[in-house]
Short mmCIF file of C-alpha atoms in Angstrom, two decimals:
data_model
loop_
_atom_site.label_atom_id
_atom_site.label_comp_id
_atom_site.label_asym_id
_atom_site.label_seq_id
_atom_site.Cartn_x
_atom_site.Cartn_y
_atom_site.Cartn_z
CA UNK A 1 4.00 10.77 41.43
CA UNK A 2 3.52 10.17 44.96
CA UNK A 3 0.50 12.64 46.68
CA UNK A 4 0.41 12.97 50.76
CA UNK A 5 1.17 15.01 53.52
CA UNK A 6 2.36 12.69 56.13
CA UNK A 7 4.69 9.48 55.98
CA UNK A 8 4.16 8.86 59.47
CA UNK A 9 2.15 5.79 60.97
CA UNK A 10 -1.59 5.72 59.50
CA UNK A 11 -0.38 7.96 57.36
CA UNK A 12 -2.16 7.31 53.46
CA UNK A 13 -0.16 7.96 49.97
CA UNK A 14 -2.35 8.49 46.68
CA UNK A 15 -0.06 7.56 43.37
CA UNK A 16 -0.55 9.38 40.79
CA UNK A 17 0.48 8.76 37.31
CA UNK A 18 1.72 10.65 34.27
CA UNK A 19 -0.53 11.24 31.29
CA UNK A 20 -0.54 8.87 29.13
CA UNK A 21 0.64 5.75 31.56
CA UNK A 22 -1.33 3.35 33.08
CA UNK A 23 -1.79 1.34 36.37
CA UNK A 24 -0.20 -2.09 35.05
CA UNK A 25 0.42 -3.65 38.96
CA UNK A 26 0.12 -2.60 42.67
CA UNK A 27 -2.21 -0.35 44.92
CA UNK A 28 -2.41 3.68 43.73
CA UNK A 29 -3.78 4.10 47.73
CA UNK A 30 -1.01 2.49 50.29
CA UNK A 31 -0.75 3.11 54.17
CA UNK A 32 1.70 3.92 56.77
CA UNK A 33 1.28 0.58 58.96
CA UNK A 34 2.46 -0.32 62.77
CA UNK A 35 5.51 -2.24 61.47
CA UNK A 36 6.40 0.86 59.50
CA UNK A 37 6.03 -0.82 56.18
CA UNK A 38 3.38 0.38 53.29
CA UNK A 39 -0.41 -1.69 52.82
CA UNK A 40 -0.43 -3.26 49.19
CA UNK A 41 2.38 -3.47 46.54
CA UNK A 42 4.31 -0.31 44.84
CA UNK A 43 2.41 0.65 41.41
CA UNK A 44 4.15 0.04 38.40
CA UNK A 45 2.70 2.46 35.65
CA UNK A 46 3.37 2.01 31.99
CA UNK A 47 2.77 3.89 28.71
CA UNK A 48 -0.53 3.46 27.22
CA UNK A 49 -0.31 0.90 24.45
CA UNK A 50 -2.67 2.08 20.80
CA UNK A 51 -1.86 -0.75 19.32
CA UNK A 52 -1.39 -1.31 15.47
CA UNK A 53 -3.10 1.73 13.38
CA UNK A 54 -6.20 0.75 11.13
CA UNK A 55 -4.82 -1.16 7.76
CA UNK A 56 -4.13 1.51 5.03
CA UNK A 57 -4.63 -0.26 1.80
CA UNK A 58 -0.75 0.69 0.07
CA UNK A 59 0.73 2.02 2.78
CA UNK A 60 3.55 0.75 4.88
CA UNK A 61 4.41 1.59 8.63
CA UNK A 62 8.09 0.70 10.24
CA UNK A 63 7.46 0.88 13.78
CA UNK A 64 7.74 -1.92 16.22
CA UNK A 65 6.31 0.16 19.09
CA UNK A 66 2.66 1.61 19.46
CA UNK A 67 2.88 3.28 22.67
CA UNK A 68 1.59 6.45 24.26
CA UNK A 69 3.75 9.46 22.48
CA UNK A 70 5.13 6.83 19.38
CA UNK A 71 4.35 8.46 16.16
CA UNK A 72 4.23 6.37 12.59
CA UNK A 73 5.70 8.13 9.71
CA UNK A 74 2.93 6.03 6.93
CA UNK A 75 4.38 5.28 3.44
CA UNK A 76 3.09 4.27 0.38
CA UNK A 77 4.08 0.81 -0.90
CA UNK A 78 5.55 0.43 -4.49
CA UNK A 79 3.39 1.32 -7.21
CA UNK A 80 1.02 3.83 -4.93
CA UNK A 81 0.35 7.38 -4.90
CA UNK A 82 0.05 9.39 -1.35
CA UNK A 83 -3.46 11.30 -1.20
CA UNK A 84 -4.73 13.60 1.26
CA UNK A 85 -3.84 14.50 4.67
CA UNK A 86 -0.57 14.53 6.91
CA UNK A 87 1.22 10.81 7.01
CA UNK A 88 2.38 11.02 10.83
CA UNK A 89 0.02 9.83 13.19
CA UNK A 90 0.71 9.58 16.85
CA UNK A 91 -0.10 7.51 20.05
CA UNK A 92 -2.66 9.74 22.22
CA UNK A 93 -3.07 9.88 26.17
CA UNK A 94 -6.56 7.91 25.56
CA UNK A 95 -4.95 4.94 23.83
CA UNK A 96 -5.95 6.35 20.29
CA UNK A 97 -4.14 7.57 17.03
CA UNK A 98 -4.75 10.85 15.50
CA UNK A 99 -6.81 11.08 12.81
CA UNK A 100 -5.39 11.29 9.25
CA UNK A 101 -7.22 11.24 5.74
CA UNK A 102 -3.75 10.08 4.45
CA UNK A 103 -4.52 7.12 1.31
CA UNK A 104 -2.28 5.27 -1.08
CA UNK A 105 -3.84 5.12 -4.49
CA UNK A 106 -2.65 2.46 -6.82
CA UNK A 107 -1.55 3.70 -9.67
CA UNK A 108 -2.92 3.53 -12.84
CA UNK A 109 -1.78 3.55 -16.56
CA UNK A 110 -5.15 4.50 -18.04
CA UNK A 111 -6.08 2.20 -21.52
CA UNK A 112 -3.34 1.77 -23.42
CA UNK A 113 -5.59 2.50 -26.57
CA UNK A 114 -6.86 0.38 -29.64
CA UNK A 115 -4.85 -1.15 -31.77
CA UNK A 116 -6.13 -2.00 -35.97
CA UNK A 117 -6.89 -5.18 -36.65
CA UNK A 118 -6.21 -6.40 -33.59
CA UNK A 119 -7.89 -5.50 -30.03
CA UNK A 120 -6.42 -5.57 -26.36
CA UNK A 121 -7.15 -8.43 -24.17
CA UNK A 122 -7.44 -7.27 -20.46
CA UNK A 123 -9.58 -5.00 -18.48
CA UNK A 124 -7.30 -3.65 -15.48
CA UNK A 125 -4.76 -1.08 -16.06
CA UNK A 126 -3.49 -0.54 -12.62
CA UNK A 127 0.47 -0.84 -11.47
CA UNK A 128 2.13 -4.32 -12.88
CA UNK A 129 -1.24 -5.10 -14.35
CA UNK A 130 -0.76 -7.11 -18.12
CA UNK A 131 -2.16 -6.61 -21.56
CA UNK A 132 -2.24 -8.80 -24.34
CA UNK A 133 -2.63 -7.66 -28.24
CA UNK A 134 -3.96 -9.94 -29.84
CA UNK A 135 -4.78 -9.48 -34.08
CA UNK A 136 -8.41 -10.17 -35.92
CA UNK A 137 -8.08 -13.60 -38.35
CA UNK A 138 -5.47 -12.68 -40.99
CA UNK A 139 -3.56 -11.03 -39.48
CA UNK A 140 0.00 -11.56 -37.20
CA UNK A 141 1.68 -9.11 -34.87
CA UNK A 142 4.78 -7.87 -36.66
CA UNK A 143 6.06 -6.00 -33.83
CA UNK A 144 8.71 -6.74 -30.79
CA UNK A 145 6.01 -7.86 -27.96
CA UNK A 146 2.25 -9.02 -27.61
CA UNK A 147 1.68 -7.57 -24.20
CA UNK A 148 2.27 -4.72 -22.04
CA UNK A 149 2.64 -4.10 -18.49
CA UNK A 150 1.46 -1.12 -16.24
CA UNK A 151 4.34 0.82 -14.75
CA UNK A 152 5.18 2.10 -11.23
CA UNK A 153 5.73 5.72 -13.10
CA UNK A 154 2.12 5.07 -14.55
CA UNK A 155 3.63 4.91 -18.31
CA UNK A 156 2.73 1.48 -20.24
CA UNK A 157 5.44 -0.27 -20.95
CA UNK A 158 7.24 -0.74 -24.71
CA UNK A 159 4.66 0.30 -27.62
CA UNK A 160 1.04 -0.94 -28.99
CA UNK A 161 1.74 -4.41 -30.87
CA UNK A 162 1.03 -3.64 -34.77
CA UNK A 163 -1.46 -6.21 -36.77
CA UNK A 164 -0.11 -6.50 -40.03
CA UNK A 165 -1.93 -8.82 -43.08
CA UNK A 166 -0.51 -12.44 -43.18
CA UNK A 167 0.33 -13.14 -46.82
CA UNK A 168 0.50 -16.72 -46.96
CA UNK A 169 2.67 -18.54 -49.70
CA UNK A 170 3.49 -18.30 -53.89
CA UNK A 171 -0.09 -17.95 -54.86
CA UNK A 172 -0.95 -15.07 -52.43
CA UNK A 173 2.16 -13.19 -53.36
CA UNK A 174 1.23 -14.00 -57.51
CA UNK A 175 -2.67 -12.49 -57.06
CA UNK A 176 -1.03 -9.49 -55.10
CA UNK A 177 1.90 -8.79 -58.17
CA UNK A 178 -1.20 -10.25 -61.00
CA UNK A 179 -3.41 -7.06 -59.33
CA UNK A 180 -0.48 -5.10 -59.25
CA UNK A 181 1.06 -5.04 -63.05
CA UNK A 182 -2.61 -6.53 -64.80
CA UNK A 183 -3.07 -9.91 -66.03
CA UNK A 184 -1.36 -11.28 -69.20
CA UNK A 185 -0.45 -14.52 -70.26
CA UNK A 186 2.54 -15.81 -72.05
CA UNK A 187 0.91 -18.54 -75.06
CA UNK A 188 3.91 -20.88 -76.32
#
């Protein structure tokens, strides 16, 4: 945006530039001279670069370009939840974003609860987090899986492993039929 009232010899010209722009080259005050050329270069002006947004933990942003008037639509990544505030933030005249309170929270199964005779091994239960079952001495899992994993939907995967008793050969499975129908003893 060019600002004078005379183009004539001696003449001065004030540039001007749009909100948001810049001075990137050239002289925003130029002159009418003798030969009837301008003092100093032409201005080029560009938009006012924010540059990348802070670093949401979980959240994803698709734009290439962080100039003046850009806005970022945020995401949450795979296995996070979107909390608070609005996810667009845009490019301001000043070279800042907007402010947002917009979070990704990882998601989280909760405990997936005590098993008998057995316990869980593993502490975190967030998204694609693993637990093992593992039984107490004497006991065997008996059921499809030993471990778990957390779920994008929040849900544990498959069910609780179940500890049964190992019973462990003839003489185990004689006491347990002995206790069973009494003891008696054939003489011959």
């Amino acid at each position: 945006l060019i600002n004078s009232t005379s183009f004539l010899y001696g003449g001065v010209v004030h540039y001007e530039w749009l909100e948001g722009h810049e001075l990137v080259s050239g002289n925003m005050t130029r002159e009418c001279l003798e030969d009837e050329s301008w003092s100093g270069d032409t201005p080029e002006c560009d938009r006012i670069n924010c540059g990348p947004p802070d670093s949401i933990p979980g959240a994803l942003d698709f734009l290439e370009s962080y100039l003046f008037g850009d806005e970022i639509d945020l995401t949450c990544a795979d296995g996070y939840n979107s909390k608070g505030g609005p996810s667009i933030k845009s490019c301001q005249a000043d070279g800042s974003w907007t402010e947002s309170n917009f979070t990704c929270e990882l998601v989280s199964c909760g405990s997936p609860g005590n098993i008998s005779n057995g316990q869980v091994i593993g502490s975190s239960y967030s998204y694609q987090d693993i637990v093992i079952y593992e039984c107490d001495d004497g006991y065997t899992i008996t059921s499809e899986t030993a471990e778990r994993q957390c779920l994008e939907s929040g849900q544990w995967n498959g069910s609780p492993a179940v500890c049964d008793k190992i019973i462990t050969g003839l003489f185990e499975a004689y006491n347990t039929y002995n206790t069973i129908l009494g003891s008696f003893l054939c003489a011959f």
